[in-house]
Amino acid sequence: NGGGNNTINYAIDGENITTLTAGKSTTFNVTYSAPSESDIWLTLYHVTGDNWDLIAEKKKVNSVAAGENKTTTITLDIPSSVEGRNDYTLFFDIRPVGTDWQQRKANEQINNVTVKSIPKGVSGKSGKYKIKRTDCDQYWDMNGNGTANGTALCQYNDEGTELYQQFHLEEVSANSGIYRIYANDTGKLIDINAASQDNGAKVQIWENTNCECQQFILVDAGNGAYNFIALHSLKAIEVP
């Protein structure tokens, strides 16, 4: 950390978030100290030897006030074109207002940051379907033929035209390859419980909350099969 005045030294401590997603924004909490009004910058690099390739950067919109152990937030937008890999570097720095990186007074570096890339989805598949597993003769079904919020998605033998084995895919926007999946005619959507990002999270139905945990990327798996990838976590649906 660089020196400030006699009572407050420059310092910065950025939130240790080590997984980001291409095409999305992430907001970081930042603790800082500064003897005068200052600018805070957040930068994402890919570092190879002495070569620092700039991926994304953001300056705090408003300069932060002087003080010790103060808190603020800064939001970094990750371009959708960024390659998915796990060797990026985040760099927080604080500097006097209006100066460049060479005048920074303190910094923090976070290594081995992962950026997850969003797979390309297949567009034009809106419509009503029965959804069958590729490794057995069972189909998506609603547990107990339930229609209430929280009813679990399950698998069951083919029941022909049974309503509870019918799902309607609705593409969120043209050519996006991202879909909402309506369970039969209930008006409720396939949903990841509590927007969990954990493996094994419950897959259920819930009323539309406009959440990314109710949106799924339809990814071509070959041979006429597809994977449903939850947009909020980039994890695939597996039906118990």
C-alpha positions as a Python dict, from the first residue, in 0.01 Angstrom:
ca = {
    (1, 'N'): (0, 0, 0),
    (2, 'G'): (122, 350, -82),
    (3, 'G'): (143, 634, 167),
    (4, 'G'): (-132, 890, 224),
    (5, 'N'): (-132, 1171, 480),
    (6, 'N'): (-29, 1142, 843),
    (7, 'T'): (-351, 978, 959),
    (8, 'I'): (-490, 774, 667),
    (9, 'N'): (-298, 556, 424),
    (10, 'Y'): (-434, 440, 91),
    (11, 'A'): (-562, 83, 98),
    (12, 'I'): (-804, -131, -102),
    (13, 'D'): (-958, -473, -42),
    (14, 'G'): (-1187, -614, -311),
    (15, 'E'): (-1437, -896, -263),
    (16, 'N'): (-1279, -1232, -346),
    (17, 'I'): (-1516, -1349, -621),
    (18, 'T'): (-1330, -1602, -833),
    (19, 'T'): (-1597, -1720, -1079),
    (20, 'L'): (-1747, -1489, -1341),
    (21, 'T'): (-1970, -1553, -1640),
    (22, 'A'): (-1922, -1423, -1993),
    (23, 'G'): (-2198, -1189, -2102),
    (24, 'K'): (-2300, -1104, -1745),
    (25, 'S'): (-2224, -840, -1483),
    (26, 'T'): (-2083, -904, -1136),
    (27, 'T'): (-2095, -654, -851),
    (28, 'F'): (-1805, -654, -603),
    (29, 'N'): (-1797, -512, -252),
    (30, 'V'): (-1487, -302, -190),
    (31, 'T'): (-1335, -177, 136),
    (32, 'Y'): (-1092, 112, 101),
    (33, 'S'): (-908, 387, 281),
    (34, 'A'): (-803, 717, 124),
    (35, 'P'): (-684, 1053, 256),
    (36, 'S'): (-873, 1240, -17),
    (37, 'E'): (-1143, 1184, -279),
    (38, 'S'): (-1029, 901, -506),
    (39, 'D'): (-1112, 686, -807),
    (40, 'I'): (-1152, 308, -781),
    (41, 'W'): (-1088, 86, -1081),
    (42, 'L'): (-1151, -285, -1138),
    (43, 'T'): (-982, -465, -1427),
    (44, 'L'): (-986, -820, -1562),
    (45, 'Y'): (-674, -942, -1741),
    (46, 'H'): (-543, -1256, -1899),
    (47, 'V'): (-176, -1270, -1809),
    (48, 'T'): (80, -1465, -2011),
    (49, 'G'): (436, -1403, -1896),
    (50, 'D'): (489, -1027, -1917),
    (51, 'N'): (188, -978, -2144),
    (52, 'W'): (-125, -844, -1974),
    (53, 'D'): (-423, -869, -2212),
    (54, 'L'): (-706, -639, -2105),
    (55, 'I'): (-1041, -824, -2099),
    (56, 'A'): (-1269, -578, -1916),
    (57, 'E'): (-1236, -273, -1694),
    (58, 'K'): (-1463, -45, -1496),
    (59, 'K'): (-1413, 282, -1313),
    (60, 'K'): (-1638, 355, -1018),
    (61, 'V'): (-1894, 595, -1171),
    (62, 'N'): (-1861, 848, -890),
    (63, 'S'): (-1537, 916, -711),
    (64, 'V'): (-1534, 787, -353),
    (65, 'A'): (-1506, 1010, -49),
    (66, 'A'): (-1202, 1021, 175),
    (67, 'G'): (-1207, 808, 486),
    (68, 'E'): (-1076, 496, 655),
    (69, 'N'): (-1224, 146, 614),
    (70, 'K'): (-1511, 275, 402),
    (71, 'T'): (-1717, 50, 175),
    (72, 'T'): (-1854, 82, -177),
    (73, 'T'): (-1945, -139, -472),
    (74, 'I'): (-1826, -162, -831),
    (75, 'T'): (-1983, -362, -1114),
    (76, 'L'): (-1778, -526, -1389),
    (77, 'D'): (-1938, -626, -1721),
    (78, 'I'): (-1782, -936, -1878),
    (79, 'P'): (-1804, -942, -2261),
    (80, 'S'): (-1997, -1236, -2404),
    (81, 'S'): (-1705, -1315, -2636),
    (82, 'V'): (-1462, -1396, -2352),
    (83, 'E'): (-1313, -1745, -2369),
    (84, 'G'): (-1404, -1976, -2084),
    (85, 'R'): (-1093, -2058, -1879),
    (86, 'N'): (-961, -2048, -1521),
    (87, 'D'): (-645, -1837, -1538),
    (88, 'Y'): (-768, -1478, -1543),
    (89, 'T'): (-655, -1206, -1300),
    (90, 'L'): (-869, -940, -1128),
    (91, 'F'): (-698, -617, -1033),
    (92, 'F'): (-846, -357, -795),
    (93, 'D'): (-673, -22, -758),
    (94, 'I'): (-731, 318, -598),
    (95, 'R'): (-580, 640, -731),
    (96, 'P'): (-625, 1019, -700),
    (97, 'V'): (-921, 1154, -897),
    (98, 'G'): (-858, 1185, -1271),
    (99, 'T'): (-518, 1011, -1275),
    (100, 'D'): (-413, 701, -1467),
    (101, 'W'): (-294, 360, -1350),
    (102, 'Q'): (62, 484, -1309),
    (103, 'Q'): (-53, 704, -1021),
    (104, 'R'): (-237, 428, -834),
    (105, 'K'): (-171, 435, -460),
    (106, 'A'): (-279, 85, -360),
    (107, 'N'): (-392, -228, -535),
    (108, 'E'): (-509, -583, -483),
    (109, 'Q'): (-463, -872, -726),
    (110, 'I'): (-677, -1189, -736),
    (111, 'N'): (-534, -1472, -945),
    (112, 'N'): (-681, -1790, -1096),
    (113, 'V'): (-1020, -1635, -1168),
    (114, 'T'): (-1255, -1852, -1374),
    (115, 'V'): (-1476, -1713, -1649),
    (116, 'K'): (-1754, -1947, -1756),
    (117, 'S'): (-1865, -1910, -2117),
    (118, 'I'): (-2232, -1940, -2211),
    (119, 'P'): (-2287, -2223, -2463),
    (120, 'K'): (-2465, -2145, -2787),
    (121, 'G'): (-2826, -2260, -2777),
    (122, 'V'): (-3039, -2394, -3059),
    (123, 'S'): (-3309, -2147, -3165),
    (124, 'G'): (-3645, -2203, -3331),
    (125, 'K'): (-3760, -2490, -3108),
    (126, 'S'): (-4061, -2328, -2942),
    (127, 'G'): (-4355, -2568, -2915),
    (128, 'K'): (-4507, -2853, -2712),
    (129, 'Y'): (-4299, -3165, -2645),
    (130, 'K'): (-4270, -3486, -2448),
    (131, 'I'): (-3912, -3497, -2317),
    (132, 'K'): (-3749, -3841, -2311),
    (133, 'R'): (-3420, -3950, -2159),
    (134, 'T'): (-3172, -4089, -2410),
    (135, 'D'): (-3053, -4375, -2188),
    (136, 'C'): (-3392, -4525, -2097),
    (137, 'D'): (-3760, -4519, -2193),
    (138, 'Q'): (-3872, -4271, -1928),
    (139, 'Y'): (-4008, -3921, -1973),
    (140, 'W'): (-4018, -3597, -1781),
    (141, 'D'): (-4324, -3596, -1555),
    (142, 'M'): (-4465, -3395, -1265),
    (143, 'N'): (-4441, -3579, -934),
    (144, 'G'): (-4785, -3699, -829),
    (145, 'N'): (-4937, -3508, -1121),
    (146, 'G'): (-4896, -3198, -905),
    (147, 'T'): (-4965, -2844, -1023),
    (148, 'A'): (-4869, -2645, -711),
    (149, 'N'): (-4557, -2433, -672),
    (150, 'G'): (-4273, -2659, -557),
    (151, 'T'): (-4395, -2976, -731),
    (152, 'A'): (-4083, -3169, -828),
    (153, 'L'): (-3989, -3271, -1180),
    (154, 'C'): (-3945, -3647, -1200),
    (155, 'Q'): (-3926, -3921, -1461),
    (156, 'Y'): (-4183, -4191, -1539),
    (157, 'N'): (-4286, -4450, -1794),
    (158, 'D'): (-4449, -4325, -2114),
    (159, 'E'): (-4812, -4238, -2044),
    (160, 'G'): (-4904, -4142, -2398),
    (161, 'T'): (-5101, -3819, -2410),
    (162, 'E'): (-5097, -3775, -2031),
    (163, 'L'): (-5103, -3398, -1971),
    (164, 'Y'): (-4837, -3408, -1699),
    (165, 'Q'): (-4577, -3539, -1946),
    (166, 'Q'): (-4623, -3247, -2185),
    (167, 'F'): (-4404, -2937, -2177),
    (168, 'H'): (-4416, -2620, -2379),
    (169, 'L'): (-4090, -2450, -2478),
    (170, 'E'): (-4102, -2074, -2534),
    (171, 'E'): (-3789, -1903, -2668),
    (172, 'V'): (-3712, -1599, -2453),
    (173, 'S'): (-3610, -1388, -2753),
    (174, 'A'): (-3561, -1458, -3121),
    (175, 'N'): (-3248, -1657, -3207),
    (176, 'S'): (-3135, -1668, -2843),
    (177, 'G'): (-3152, -2046, -2798),
    (178, 'I'): (-3274, -1976, -2442),
    (179, 'Y'): (-3615, -2105, -2336),
    (180, 'R'): (-3874, -2097, -2065),
    (181, 'I'): (-4026, -2443, -2013),
    (182, 'Y'): (-4394, -2446, -1917),
    (183, 'A'): (-4524, -2756, -1740),
    (184, 'N'): (-4831, -2880, -1929),
    (185, 'D'): (-5109, -2620, -1908),
    (186, 'T'): (-5052, -2503, -1551),
    (187, 'G'): (-4888, -2174, -1653),
    (188, 'K'): (-4598, -2262, -1422),
    (189, 'L'): (-4237, -2289, -1528),
    (190, 'I'): (-3960, -2538, -1474),
    (191, 'D'): (-3752, -2372, -1202),
    (192, 'I'): (-3436, -2441, -1000),
    (193, 'N'): (-3532, -2423, -633),
    (194, 'A'): (-3415, -2102, -463),
    (195, 'A'): (-3197, -2028, -769),
    (196, 'S'): (-2948, -2276, -627),
    (197, 'Q'): (-2619, -2328, -809),
    (198, 'D'): (-2547, -2653, -625),
    (199, 'N'): (-2519, -2991, -793),
    (200, 'G'): (-2835, -3190, -720),
    (201, 'A'): (-3054, -2884, -663),
    (202, 'K'): (-3426, -2956, -678),
    (203, 'V'): (-3589, -2905, -1017),
    (204, 'Q'): (-3951, -2801, -968),
    (205, 'I'): (-4233, -2590, -1110),
    (206, 'W'): (-4303, -2236, -996),
    (207, 'E'): (-4494, -1934, -1113),
    (208, 'N'): (-4305, -1701, -1347),
    (209, 'T'): (-4062, -1480, -1154),
    (210, 'N'): (-3860, -1362, -1458),
    (211, 'C'): (-3553, -1520, -1298),
    (212, 'E'): (-3264, -1678, -1488),
    (213, 'C'): (-3322, -1993, -1282),
    (214, 'Q'): (-3635, -2035, -1498),
    (215, 'Q'): (-3449, -2001, -1827),
    (216, 'F'): (-3260, -2280, -2000),
    (217, 'I'): (-3015, -2295, -2289),
    (218, 'L'): (-3106, -2569, -2534),
    (219, 'V'): (-2772, -2723, -2634),
    (220, 'D'): (-2739, -2972, -2918),
    (221, 'A'): (-2591, -3296, -2781),
    (222, 'G'): (-2593, -3474, -3118),
    (223, 'N'): (-2803, -3755, -3263),
    (224, 'G'): (-3126, -3564, -3206),
    (225, 'A'): (-3065, -3518, -2831),
    (226, 'Y'): (-3040, -3194, -2634),
    (227, 'N'): (-2924, -3074, -2294),
    (228, 'F'): (-3110, -2812, -2092),
    (229, 'I'): (-2853, -2581, -1928),
    (230, 'A'): (-2978, -2353, -1650),
    (231, 'L'): (-2886, -1997, -1746),
    (232, 'H'): (-2814, -1880, -1391),
    (233, 'S'): (-2568, -2160, -1307),
    (234, 'L'): (-2468, -2307, -1645),
    (235, 'K'): (-2541, -2654, -1503),
    (236, 'A'): (-2748, -2918, -1680),
    (237, 'I'): (-3084, -3054, -1567),
    (238, 'E'): (-3062, -3413, -1445),
    (239, 'V'): (-3394, -3570, -1351),
    (240, 'P'): (-3393, -3804, -1048),
}
